[in-house]
JSON list of C-alpha atoms in Angstrom, two decimals:
[
{"chain": "A", "resi": 1, "resn": "MET", "atom": "CA", "xyz": [-11.58, -8.43, 24.57]},
{"chain": "A", "resi": 2, "resn": "PRO", "atom": "CA", "xyz": [-9.72, -7.05, 21.42]},
{"chain": "A", "resi": 3, "resn": "HIS", "atom": "CA", "xyz": [-11.89, -5.55, 18.79]},
{"chain": "A", "resi": 4, "resn": "THR", "atom": "CA", "xyz": [-10.97, -5.69, 15.22]},
{"chain": "A", "resi": 5, "resn": "ALA", "atom": "CA", "xyz": [-12.54, -3.79, 12.25]},
{"chain": "A", "resi": 6, "resn": "ASP", "atom": "CA", "xyz": [-12.05, -3.39, 8.62]},
{"chain": "A", "resi": 7, "resn": "VAL", "atom": "CA", "xyz": [-11.39, -0.45, 6.37]},
{"chain": "A", "resi": 8, "resn": "LEU", "atom": "CA", "xyz": [-12.04, -0.48, 2.56]},
{"chain": "A", "resi": 9, "resn": "ILE", "atom": "CA", "xyz": [-9.45, 1.39, 0.59]},
{"chain": "A", "resi": 10, "resn": "GLU", "atom": "CA", "xyz": [-10.00, 2.39, -3.10]},
{"chain": "A", "resi": 11, "resn": "ALA", "atom": "CA", "xyz": [-7.37, 3.70, -5.37]},
{"chain": "A", "resi": 12, "resn": "TRP", "atom": "CA", "xyz": [-7.10, 4.45, -9.08]},
{"chain": "A", "resi": 13, "resn": "GLY", "atom": "CA", "xyz": [-4.66, 5.60, -11.61]},
{"chain": "A", "resi": 14, "resn": "ARG", "atom": "CA", "xyz": [-3.91, 5.95, -15.28]},
{"chain": "A", "resi": 15, "resn": "SER", "atom": "CA", "xyz": [-1.64, 2.94, -15.21]},
{"chain": "A", "resi": 16, "resn": "LEU", "atom": "CA", "xyz": [-1.55, -0.15, -12.95]},
{"chain": "A", "resi": 17, "resn": "GLU", "atom": "CA", "xyz": [1.64, 1.20, -11.39]},
{"chain": "A", "resi": 18, "resn": "GLU", "atom": "CA", "xyz": [0.09, 4.40, -10.53]},
{"chain": "A", "resi": 19, "resn": "ALA", "atom": "CA", "xyz": [-3.08, 2.73, -8.98]},
{"chain": "A", "resi": 20, "resn": "PHE", "atom": "CA", "xyz": [-0.54, 0.62, -6.85]},
{"chain": "A", "resi": 21, "resn": "GLU", "atom": "CA", "xyz": [1.13, 3.79, -5.82]},
{"chain": "A", "resi": 22, "resn": "TYR", "atom": "CA", "xyz": [-2.09, 5.36, -4.60]},
{"chain": "A", "resi": 23, "resn": "ALA", "atom": "CA", "xyz": [-2.99, 2.10, -2.85]},
{"chain": "A", "resi": 24, "resn": "ALA", "atom": "CA", "xyz": [0.08, 2.56, -0.77]},
{"chain": "A", "resi": 25, "resn": "LEU", "atom": "CA", "xyz": [-0.99, 6.19, 0.11]},
{"chain": "A", "resi": 26, "resn": "GLY", "atom": "CA", "xyz": [-4.28, 4.97, 1.04]},
{"chain": "A", "resi": 27, "resn": "VAL", "atom": "CA", "xyz": [-2.76, 2.79, 3.67]},
{"chain": "A", "resi": 28, "resn": "THR", "atom": "CA", "xyz": [-0.94, 5.77, 5.19]},
{"chain": "A", "resi": 29, "resn": "GLU", "atom": "CA", "xyz": [-4.20, 7.79, 5.09]},
{"chain": "A", "resi": 30, "resn": "VAL", "atom": "CA", "xyz": [-5.96, 5.22, 7.31]},
{"chain": "A", "resi": 31, "resn": "MET", "atom": "CA", "xyz": [-3.12, 5.58, 9.91]},
{"chain": "A", "resi": 32, "resn": "THR", "atom": "CA", "xyz": [-2.61, 9.32, 9.83]},
{"chain": "A", "resi": 33, "resn": "ASP", "atom": "CA", "xyz": [-2.99, 12.48, 7.80]},
{"chain": "A", "resi": 34, "resn": "LEU", "atom": "CA", "xyz": [-0.93, 11.90, 4.59]},
{"chain": "A", "resi": 35, "resn": "LYS", "atom": "CA", "xyz": [-0.26, 15.65, 4.25]},
{"chain": "A", "resi": 36, "resn": "ALA", "atom": "CA", "xyz": [1.65, 15.71, 7.52]},
{"chain": "A", "resi": 37, "resn": "VAL", "atom": "CA", "xyz": [4.17, 12.94, 6.38]},
{"chain": "A", "resi": 38, "resn": "ARG", "atom": "CA", "xyz": [7.44, 14.17, 4.84]},
{"chain": "A", "resi": 39, "resn": "PRO", "atom": "CA", "xyz": [9.47, 12.07, 2.38]},
{"chain": "A", "resi": 40, "resn": "LEU", "atom": "CA", "xyz": [12.65, 11.99, 4.49]},
{"chain": "A", "resi": 41, "resn": "GLU", "atom": "CA", "xyz": [13.74, 8.34, 4.11]},
{"chain": "A", "resi": 42, "resn": "GLU", "atom": "CA", "xyz": [13.78, 6.21, 0.97]},
{"chain": "A", "resi": 43, "resn": "VAL", "atom": "CA", "xyz": [13.20, 2.47, 0.87]},
{"chain": "A", "resi": 44, "resn": "GLU", "atom": "CA", "xyz": [13.29, 0.01, -2.04]},
{"chain": "A", "resi": 45, "resn": "ILE", "atom": "CA", "xyz": [10.64, -2.59, -2.02]},
{"chain": "A", "resi": 46, "resn": "THR", "atom": "CA", "xyz": [9.98, -5.68, -4.27]},
{"chain": "A", "resi": 47, "resn": "ALA", "atom": "CA", "xyz": [6.78, -7.64, -4.22]},
{"chain": "A", "resi": 48, "resn": "GLU", "atom": "CA", "xyz": [5.76, -10.85, -5.87]},
{"chain": "A", "resi": 49, "resn": "GLY", "atom": "CA", "xyz": [2.50, -12.84, -6.61]},
{"chain": "A", "resi": 50, "resn": "PHE", "atom": "CA", "xyz": [1.06, -15.55, -8.68]},
{"chain": "A", "resi": 51, "resn": "ASP", "atom": "CA", "xyz": [-1.58, -13.09, -9.95]},
{"chain": "A", "resi": 52, "resn": "LEU", "atom": "CA", "xyz": [-2.31, -9.29, -9.56]},
{"chain": "A", "resi": 53, "resn": "GLU", "atom": "CA", "xyz": [-4.39, -9.98, -6.39]},
{"chain": "A", "resi": 54, "resn": "SER", "atom": "CA", "xyz": [-1.55, -11.79, -4.61]},
{"chain": "A", "resi": 55, "resn": "LEU", "atom": "CA", "xyz": [0.78, -9.10, -5.90]},
{"chain": "A", "resi": 56, "resn": "LEU", "atom": "CA", "xyz": [-1.27, -6.33, -4.30]},
{"chain": "A", "resi": 57, "resn": "TYR", "atom": "CA", "xyz": [-1.52, -8.38, -1.05]},
{"chain": "A", "resi": 58, "resn": "ASP", "atom": "CA", "xyz": [2.25, -8.78, -0.92]},
{"chain": "A", "resi": 59, "resn": "TRP", "atom": "CA", "xyz": [2.80, -5.07, -1.72]},
{"chain": "A", "resi": 60, "resn": "VAL", "atom": "CA", "xyz": [0.48, -3.81, 1.06]},
{"chain": "A", "resi": 61, "resn": "GLU", "atom": "CA", "xyz": [1.87, -6.41, 3.50]},
{"chain": "A", "resi": 62, "resn": "LYS", "atom": "CA", "xyz": [5.43, -5.08, 2.91]},
{"chain": "A", "resi": 63, "resn": "LEU", "atom": "CA", "xyz": [4.18, -1.52, 3.66]},
{"chain": "A", "resi": 64, "resn": "ILE", "atom": "CA", "xyz": [2.49, -2.71, 6.88]},
{"chain": "A", "resi": 65, "resn": "VAL", "atom": "CA", "xyz": [5.82, -4.56, 7.91]},
{"chain": "A", "resi": 66, "resn": "LEU", "atom": "CA", "xyz": [7.64, -1.23, 7.23]},
{"chain": "A", "resi": 67, "resn": "PHE", "atom": "CA", "xyz": [5.59, 0.58, 9.67]},
{"chain": "A", "resi": 68, "resn": "ASP", "atom": "CA", "xyz": [5.48, -2.38, 12.17]},
{"chain": "A", "resi": 69, "resn": "SER", "atom": "CA", "xyz": [9.29, -2.71, 12.12]},
{"chain": "A", "resi": 70, "resn": "HIS", "atom": "CA", "xyz": [10.56, 0.72, 11.49]},
{"chain": "A", "resi": 71, "resn": "GLN", "atom": "CA", "xyz": [7.57, 2.92, 12.31]},
{"chain": "A", "resi": 72, "resn": "LEU", "atom": "CA", "xyz": [7.88, 4.24, 8.79]},
{"chain": "A", "resi": 73, "resn": "LEU", "atom": "CA", "xyz": [4.82, 6.16, 7.41]},
{"chain": "A", "resi": 74, "resn": "ILE", "atom": "CA", "xyz": [4.77, 6.53, 3.61]},
{"chain": "A", "resi": 75, "resn": "SER", "atom": "CA", "xyz": [4.30, 9.80, 1.87]},
{"chain": "A", "resi": 76, "resn": "LYS", "atom": "CA", "xyz": [5.18, 9.03, -1.66]},
{"chain": "A", "resi": 77, "resn": "ALA", "atom": "CA", "xyz": [5.44, 5.80, -3.74]},
{"chain": "A", "resi": 78, "resn": "GLU", "atom": "CA", "xyz": [7.02, 5.20, -7.10]},
{"chain": "A", "resi": 79, "resn": "VAL", "atom": "CA", "xyz": [6.24, 1.87, -8.72]},
{"chain": "A", "resi": 80, "resn": "GLU", "atom": "CA", "xyz": [8.94, 1.43, -11.22]},
{"chain": "A", "resi": 81, "resn": "SER", "atom": "CA", "xyz": [7.64, -1.67, -12.80]},
{"chain": "A", "resi": 82, "resn": "ILE", "atom": "CA", "xyz": [5.13, -4.49, -12.73]},
{"chain": "A", "resi": 83, "resn": "GLU", "atom": "CA", "xyz": [6.18, -7.39, -14.88]},
{"chain": "A", "resi": 84, "resn": "VAL", "atom": "CA", "xyz": [5.33, -10.99, -15.44]},
{"chain": "A", "resi": 85, "resn": "ASP", "atom": "CA", "xyz": [8.26, -13.47, -15.46]},
{"chain": "A", "resi": 86, "resn": "PRO", "atom": "CA", "xyz": [8.57, -16.43, -17.84]},
{"chain": "A", "resi": 87, "resn": "GLU", "atom": "CA", "xyz": [6.98, -18.62, -15.10]},
{"chain": "A", "resi": 88, "resn": "GLY", "atom": "CA", "xyz": [3.90, -16.37, -14.98]},
{"chain": "A", "resi": 89, "resn": "ARG", "atom": "CA", "xyz": [4.77, -14.82, -11.58]},
{"chain": "A", "resi": 90, "resn": "TYR", "atom": "CA", "xyz": [4.02, -11.06, -11.24]},
{"chain": "A", "resi": 91, "resn": "LYS", "atom": "CA", "xyz": [6.83, -8.96, -9.81]},
{"chain": "A", "resi": 92, "resn": "LEU", "atom": "CA", "xyz": [6.66, -5.30, -8.60]},
{"chain": "A", "resi": 93, "resn": "LYS", "atom": "CA", "xyz": [9.71, -3.05, -8.09]},
{"chain": "A", "resi": 94, "resn": "ALA", "atom": "CA", "xyz": [9.18, 0.17, -6.27]},
{"chain": "A", "resi": 95, "resn": "ARG", "atom": "CA", "xyz": [10.61, 2.96, -4.05]},
{"chain": "A", "resi": 96, "resn": "VAL", "atom": "CA", "xyz": [8.83, 4.56, -1.21]},
{"chain": "A", "resi": 97, "resn": "TRP", "atom": "CA", "xyz": [9.55, 7.65, 0.76]},
{"chain": "A", "resi": 98, "resn": "GLY", "atom": "CA", "xyz": [8.40, 8.64, 4.21]},
{"chain": "A", "resi": 99, "resn": "GLU", "atom": "CA", "xyz": [9.25, 9.38, 7.76]},
{"chain": "A", "resi": 100, "resn": "ARG", "atom": "CA", "xyz": [9.12, 7.65, 11.14]},
{"chain": "A", "resi": 101, "resn": "TYR", "atom": "CA", "xyz": [6.06, 8.09, 13.14]},
{"chain": "A", "resi": 102, "resn": "ASP", "atom": "CA", "xyz": [6.23, 11.04, 15.55]},
{"chain": "A", "resi": 103, "resn": "PRO", "atom": "CA", "xyz": [3.13, 11.39, 17.79]},
{"chain": "A", "resi": 104, "resn": "GLU", "atom": "CA", "xyz": [4.07, 15.12, 18.15]},
{"chain": "A", "resi": 105, "resn": "ARG", "atom": "CA", "xyz": [3.54, 15.56, 14.34]},
{"chain": "A", "resi": 106, "resn": "HIS", "atom": "CA", "xyz": [1.37, 12.77, 13.22]},
{"chain": "A", "resi": 107, "resn": "GLU", "atom": "CA", "xyz": [-2.30, 12.35, 14.18]},
{"chain": "A", "resi": 108, "resn": "SER", "atom": "CA", "xyz": [-3.01, 8.81, 15.20]},
{"chain": "A", "resi": 109, "resn": "ARG", "atom": "CA", "xyz": [-6.05, 7.47, 13.43]},
{"chain": "A", "resi": 110, "resn": "ALA", "atom": "CA", "xyz": [-5.96, 3.64, 13.19]},
{"chain": "A", "resi": 111, "resn": "LEU", "atom": "CA", "xyz": [-3.22, 1.05, 13.34]},
{"chain": "A", "resi": 112, "resn": "VAL", "atom": "CA", "xyz": [-3.29, -1.11, 10.18]},
{"chain": "A", "resi": 113, "resn": "LYS", "atom": "CA", "xyz": [-2.84, -4.67, 11.43]},
{"chain": "A", "resi": 114, "resn": "ALA", "atom": "CA", "xyz": [-3.09, -6.79, 8.22]},
{"chain": "A", "resi": 115, "resn": "MET", "atom": "CA", "xyz": [-3.95, -6.98, 4.53]},
{"chain": "A", "resi": 116, "resn": "THR", "atom": "CA", "xyz": [-6.81, -9.17, 3.43]},
{"chain": "A", "resi": 117, "resn": "TYR", "atom": "CA", "xyz": [-8.39, -10.62, 0.19]},
{"chain": "A", "resi": 118, "resn": "HIS", "atom": "CA", "xyz": [-11.87, -9.58, 1.33]},
{"chain": "A", "resi": 119, "resn": "MET", "atom": "CA", "xyz": [-13.57, -7.57, -1.29]},
{"chain": "A", "resi": 120, "resn": "MET", "atom": "CA", "xyz": [-10.30, -7.28, -3.27]},
{"chain": "A", "resi": 121, "resn": "ASP", "atom": "CA", "xyz": [-10.81, -6.19, -6.93]},
{"chain": "A", "resi": 122, "resn": "ILE", "atom": "CA", "xyz": [-8.46, -4.93, -9.54]},
{"chain": "A", "resi": 123, "resn": "ARG", "atom": "CA", "xyz": [-9.82, -3.97, -12.87]},
{"chain": "A", "resi": 124, "resn": "LYS", "atom": "CA", "xyz": [-9.32, -1.59, -15.85]},
{"chain": "A", "resi": 125, "resn": "ASP", "atom": "CA", "xyz": [-12.39, 0.69, -16.13]},
{"chain": "A", "resi": 126, "resn": "GLY", "atom": "CA", "xyz": [-12.20, 2.79, -19.33]},
{"chain": "A", "resi": 127, "resn": "GLU", "atom": "CA", "xyz": [-8.92, 4.81, -19.09]},
{"chain": "A", "resi": 128, "resn": "LEU", "atom": "CA", "xyz": [-8.42, 4.05, -15.26]},
{"chain": "A", "resi": 129, "resn": "TYR", "atom": "CA", "xyz": [-7.15, 1.05, -13.27]},
{"chain": "A", "resi": 130, "resn": "LYS", "atom": "CA", "xyz": [-9.18, 0.70, -10.15]},
{"chain": "A", "resi": 131, "resn": "ILE", "atom": "CA", "xyz": [-8.06, -1.12, -6.99]},
{"chain": "A", "resi": 132, "resn": "ARG", "atom": "CA", "xyz": [-10.27, -2.01, -4.11]},
{"chain": "A", "resi": 133, "resn": "PHE", "atom": "CA", "xyz": [-9.13, -3.93, -0.99]},
{"chain": "A", "resi": 134, "resn": "VAL", "atom": "CA", "xyz": [-9.80, -4.16, 2.73]},
{"chain": "A", "resi": 135, "resn": "VAL", "atom": "CA", "xyz": [-7.35, -3.88, 5.67]},
{"chain": "A", "resi": 136, "resn": "ASP", "atom": "CA", "xyz": [-7.84, -5.08, 9.19]},
{"chain": "A", "resi": 137, "resn": "ILE", "atom": "CA", "xyz": [-7.48, -2.34, 11.81]}
]
């Protein structure tokens, strides 16, 4: 019988964009040692949501799909913008860098299967933006 588990990821940054960048790196750290992943390939990503939580959900799901479809582990993320359009929808534009999973180079920790809304929290705390979310492994 398949066993599923959850992993809590926490990220923070001096801006909302930086916190989203570290959230992406947290996903990689669940799967392998981030320090072993080189920034060899660049991919542009856009994400959308009706609020910050759904934006974060879409962002992390797109990173999971990159690994599922191309075996791409992320080593660097640069969120260029998080904006709200005239209809009130949140839009994120980013670039990520990484390399394809190589079992000879990358320790296999856990496969991130899905993003969840469980325990999700995005807040500004003093000078920092703090993000907390759970992924299924």
